[in-house]
């Protein structure tokens, strides 16, 4: 069974600065995928970035990048040049290739201060 | 052109009532899901269907019954609603594990 842990219930950042959200996971499988989802106040779940576990290169999507440490089972999200629109709940999630279940962490509420 | 659409977006009902939430996806995905998001924002899977076949059935009360008439639709029927059923319910769909899920906008259910 997969588990995903986000140890930071809340984080805050100043506009234009950089923030890193932490995530650790556990899985018995060697092949899996990792994701970060964003949930703004509108409650829509939006895929921010994904990482294939077999790829060593860290994924990047514009201002969003990850630091994937497979041996440590760590998958942090870095948001550069933070914008007010980045304020949201961020969920880390994992999905094993052998199954379809997406397992979520508890979430980190990000506040962006002007 | 909504990819995954859920109706209704809000549902307020009295204890003991029966209600349904509908979900439809136009992405051609084979797998659909229901997730429950509780008051602490924790997301937990309830059910999953692949091509109309139930593949995940978590420990949820028997009052919750999913129905998938075809692979584009997955509805959730809830009997004898209780206060503890109040939550946001998300429908989602996926094609392959590599691409994650596409979520609907959620249904906020309030039982009074």
Short mmCIF file of C-alpha atoms in Angstrom, two decimals:
data_model
loop_
_atom_site.label_atom_id
_atom_site.label_comp_id
_atom_site.label_asym_id
_atom_site.label_seq_id
_atom_site.Cartn_x
_atom_site.Cartn_y
_atom_site.Cartn_z
CA UNK A 1 0.00 0.00 0.00
CA UNK A 2 1.12 3.51 -0.76
CA UNK A 3 1.35 6.29 1.79
CA UNK A 4 2.02 9.96 1.18
CA UNK A 5 2.97 12.43 3.92
CA UNK A 6 3.04 16.20 3.81
CA UNK A 7 4.49 17.48 7.05
CA UNK A 8 3.72 21.18 6.51
CA UNK A 9 0.01 21.91 7.06
CA UNK A 10 0.59 25.58 6.24
CA UNK A 11 3.24 27.64 4.48
CA UNK A 12 3.48 31.28 3.51
CA UNK A 13 5.62 33.17 1.03
CA UNK A 14 6.06 36.75 -0.09
CA UNK A 15 5.03 37.56 -3.60
CA UNK A 16 7.92 37.10 -6.08
CA UNK A 17 9.87 34.88 -3.68
CA UNK A 18 10.49 31.13 -3.78
CA UNK A 19 8.87 28.50 -1.59
CA UNK A 20 9.37 24.75 -1.28
CA UNK A 21 6.65 22.34 -0.21
CA UNK A 22 7.74 18.98 1.19
CA UNK A 23 6.39 15.52 0.51
CA UNK A 24 7.55 12.04 1.40
CA UNK A 25 6.01 8.81 0.23
CA UNK A 26 6.29 5.10 0.64
CA UNK A 27 5.61 2.36 -1.86
CA UNK A 28 6.68 -1.22 -2.34
CA UNK A 29 6.69 -0.88 -6.10
CA UNK A 30 9.66 0.10 -8.25
CA UNK A 31 7.57 1.78 -10.92
CA UNK A 32 5.23 4.60 -10.00
CA UNK A 33 4.29 8.19 -10.68
CA UNK A 34 4.23 11.24 -8.47
CA UNK A 35 2.08 14.33 -8.81
CA UNK A 36 1.40 17.70 -7.30
CA UNK A 37 -2.15 18.99 -7.48
CA UNK A 38 -3.34 22.47 -6.62
CA UNK A 39 -6.76 23.21 -5.15
CA UNK A 40 -7.61 26.93 -5.09
CA UNK A 41 -10.67 28.26 -3.23
CA UNK A 42 -12.78 27.37 -6.27
CA UNK A 43 -12.08 23.74 -5.12
CA UNK A 44 -11.15 22.61 -8.62
CA UNK A 45 -8.29 20.07 -8.53
CA UNK A 46 -5.60 21.16 -10.98
CA UNK A 47 -2.59 19.07 -11.97
CA UNK A 48 0.55 21.15 -11.46
CA UNK A 49 3.37 18.76 -12.30
CA UNK A 50 4.13 15.06 -12.59
CA UNK A 51 7.22 12.91 -12.28
CA UNK A 52 7.91 9.42 -13.54
CA UNK A 53 9.88 7.48 -10.93
CA UNK A 54 12.12 5.85 -13.52
CA UNK A 55 13.31 9.23 -14.75
CA UNK A 56 16.17 10.75 -12.80
CA UNK A 57 15.67 14.19 -14.28
CA UNK A 58 13.49 16.46 -12.17
CA UNK A 59 10.30 17.65 -13.83
CA UNK A 60 9.80 21.36 -14.53
CA UNK A 61 6.72 23.30 -15.61
CA UNK A 62 7.40 27.02 -15.95
CA UNK A 63 7.76 28.37 -12.39
CA UNK A 64 7.12 24.96 -10.83
CA UNK A 65 9.83 22.35 -10.39
CA UNK A 66 10.34 19.29 -8.26
CA UNK A 67 13.23 17.82 -6.34
CA UNK A 68 12.80 14.08 -6.67
CA UNK A 69 15.01 12.00 -4.40
CA UNK A 70 14.08 8.40 -5.11
CA UNK A 71 16.29 6.75 -2.50
CA UNK A 72 14.95 9.05 0.18
CA UNK A 73 11.39 8.76 -1.18
CA UNK A 74 11.11 12.51 -1.19
CA UNK A 75 9.27 14.66 -3.73
CA UNK A 76 9.27 18.38 -2.97
CA UNK A 77 7.69 21.15 -5.03
CA UNK A 78 9.47 24.44 -5.61
CA UNK A 79 7.48 27.47 -6.70
CA UNK A 80 9.61 30.31 -8.03
CA UNK A 81 8.54 33.94 -8.40
CA UNK A 82 5.40 33.26 -6.35
CA UNK A 83 2.24 34.98 -7.50
CA UNK A 84 -0.96 35.78 -5.65
CA UNK A 85 -2.74 33.23 -7.83
CA UNK A 86 -0.52 30.49 -6.43
CA UNK A 87 -2.35 30.69 -3.12
CA UNK A 88 -4.09 27.33 -2.73
CA UNK A 89 -4.02 23.96 -1.03
CA UNK A 90 -1.32 21.79 -2.58
CA UNK A 91 -1.58 18.01 -2.57
CA UNK A 92 1.20 15.55 -3.24
CA UNK A 93 0.03 12.22 -4.68
CA UNK A 94 1.45 8.91 -5.83
CA UNK A 95 0.16 6.30 -8.22
CA UNK A 96 1.62 2.86 -8.77
CA UNK A 97 1.93 1.76 -12.37
CA UNK A 98 0.31 -1.57 -11.55
CA UNK A 99 -2.87 0.04 -10.26
CA UNK A 100 -5.03 3.06 -10.85
CA UNK A 101 -5.40 4.32 -7.28
CA UNK A 102 -4.08 7.83 -6.63
CA UNK A 103 -3.08 8.25 -2.99
CA UNK A 104 -2.97 11.78 -1.62
CA UNK A 105 -1.10 13.45 1.19
CA UNK A 106 -2.83 15.64 3.75
CA UNK A 107 -2.20 18.84 1.85
CA UNK A 108 -0.26 22.07 2.47
CA UNK A 109 -2.15 25.36 2.54
CA UNK A 110 -0.01 27.98 0.79
CA UNK A 111 -0.57 31.68 1.48
CA UNK A 112 1.05 34.28 -0.78
CA UNK A 113 1.53 37.67 0.86
CA UNK A 114 1.59 40.81 -1.30
CA UNK B 1 -16.25 21.52 -23.44
CA UNK B 2 -15.94 20.48 -19.81
CA UNK B 3 -13.81 17.33 -19.61
CA UNK B 4 -15.32 15.89 -16.40
CA UNK B 5 -18.63 17.36 -15.36
CA UNK B 6 -20.47 16.70 -12.13
CA UNK B 7 -23.97 17.68 -11.20
CA UNK B 8 -25.11 19.21 -8.99
CA UNK B 9 -22.32 21.45 -7.69
CA UNK B 10 -24.14 21.99 -4.40
CA UNK B 11 -26.60 19.75 -2.64
CA UNK B 12 -28.33 20.54 0.63
CA UNK B 13 -30.65 17.87 1.98
CA UNK B 14 -32.17 16.55 5.14
CA UNK B 15 -31.06 13.50 7.07
CA UNK B 16 -32.67 10.32 5.87
CA UNK B 17 -33.12 11.45 2.27
CA UNK B 18 -31.74 9.67 -0.79
CA UNK B 19 -29.72 11.63 -3.32
CA UNK B 20 -27.65 11.08 -6.45
CA UNK B 21 -24.63 12.82 -7.94
CA UNK B 22 -23.97 12.42 -11.63
CA UNK B 23 -20.65 12.42 -13.43
CA UNK B 24 -19.77 12.37 -17.10
CA UNK B 25 -16.44 12.55 -18.89
CA UNK B 26 -15.83 13.26 -22.58
CA UNK B 27 -12.13 12.40 -22.58
CA UNK B 28 -12.50 8.81 -23.70
CA UNK B 29 -10.88 7.59 -20.47
CA UNK B 30 -11.43 3.99 -19.41
CA UNK B 31 -11.36 4.50 -15.65
CA UNK B 32 -13.52 6.67 -13.43
CA UNK B 33 -13.43 7.33 -9.70
CA UNK B 34 -15.28 8.79 -6.76
CA UNK B 35 -13.30 10.51 -4.03
CA UNK B 36 -14.51 12.05 -0.80
CA UNK B 37 -12.88 15.18 0.61
CA UNK B 38 -13.65 15.66 4.28
CA UNK B 39 -13.74 18.82 6.35
CA UNK B 40 -9.96 18.64 6.86
CA UNK B 41 -9.50 18.53 3.07
CA UNK B 42 -8.27 14.93 3.11
CA UNK B 43 -9.02 13.09 -0.13
CA UNK B 44 -9.91 9.43 0.05
CA UNK B 45 -10.89 7.08 -2.72
CA UNK B 46 -14.32 5.48 -2.51
CA UNK B 47 -14.84 3.62 -5.77
CA UNK B 48 -13.27 3.05 -9.15
CA UNK B 49 -14.71 1.63 -12.35
CA UNK B 50 -12.84 0.48 -15.41
CA UNK B 51 -14.99 0.05 -18.50
CA UNK B 52 -18.11 -0.31 -16.36
CA UNK B 53 -16.48 -2.88 -14.08
CA UNK B 54 -16.00 -2.12 -10.39
CA UNK B 55 -12.29 -2.42 -9.56
CA UNK B 56 -11.91 -0.51 -6.32
CA UNK B 57 -14.49 -0.60 -3.55
CA UNK B 58 -13.12 0.93 -0.38
CA UNK B 59 -14.68 0.48 3.01
CA UNK B 60 -17.65 2.77 2.64
CA UNK B 61 -21.14 2.24 4.06
CA UNK B 62 -23.52 0.18 1.95
CA UNK B 63 -25.67 3.28 1.68
CA UNK B 64 -23.27 4.45 -1.03
CA UNK B 65 -23.78 2.74 -4.36
CA UNK B 66 -21.96 3.65 -7.57
CA UNK B 67 -23.44 2.92 -10.96
CA UNK B 68 -21.69 3.04 -14.32
CA UNK B 69 -24.08 2.66 -17.26
CA UNK B 70 -21.19 3.13 -19.71
CA UNK B 71 -17.55 4.07 -19.50
CA UNK B 72 -18.29 7.77 -19.85
CA UNK B 73 -20.63 7.93 -16.86
CA UNK B 74 -20.25 7.14 -13.18
CA UNK B 75 -23.03 8.12 -10.81
CA UNK B 76 -23.12 7.96 -7.03
CA UNK B 77 -26.31 7.22 -5.17
CA UNK B 78 -26.54 7.72 -1.44
CA UNK B 79 -29.37 6.30 0.64
CA UNK B 80 -30.51 7.41 4.09
CA UNK B 81 -28.17 10.37 4.28
CA UNK B 82 -26.47 11.07 7.60
CA UNK B 83 -24.84 14.21 9.00
CA UNK B 84 -21.42 12.59 8.63
CA UNK B 85 -21.92 12.30 4.88
CA UNK B 86 -21.45 16.05 4.54
CA UNK B 87 -18.34 16.51 2.41
CA UNK B 88 -17.16 17.40 -1.06
CA UNK B 89 -17.40 14.51 -3.49
CA UNK B 90 -15.14 14.48 -6.53
CA UNK B 91 -15.51 12.49 -9.67
CA UNK B 92 -12.36 11.89 -11.73
CA UNK B 93 -11.23 9.95 -14.74
CA UNK B 94 -7.92 8.65 -16.04
CA UNK B 95 -6.46 6.92 -19.05
CA UNK B 96 -3.11 5.70 -17.89
CA UNK B 97 -1.25 5.99 -14.59
CA UNK B 98 1.37 8.24 -16.17
CA UNK B 99 -1.02 11.12 -16.67
CA UNK B 100 -2.80 11.34 -13.34
CA UNK B 101 -6.45 12.15 -13.04
CA UNK B 102 -8.75 14.76 -14.49
CA UNK B 103 -11.16 15.89 -11.80
CA UNK B 104 -14.65 17.26 -11.92
CA UNK B 105 -15.39 20.46 -10.04
CA UNK B 106 -16.78 18.61 -7.04
CA UNK B 107 -20.17 18.42 -5.36
CA UNK B 108 -20.51 19.96 -1.93
CA UNK B 109 -23.04 17.85 -0.05
CA UNK B 110 -24.51 19.29 3.13
CA UNK B 111 -26.78 17.13 5.24
CA UNK B 112 -28.90 19.02 7.77
#
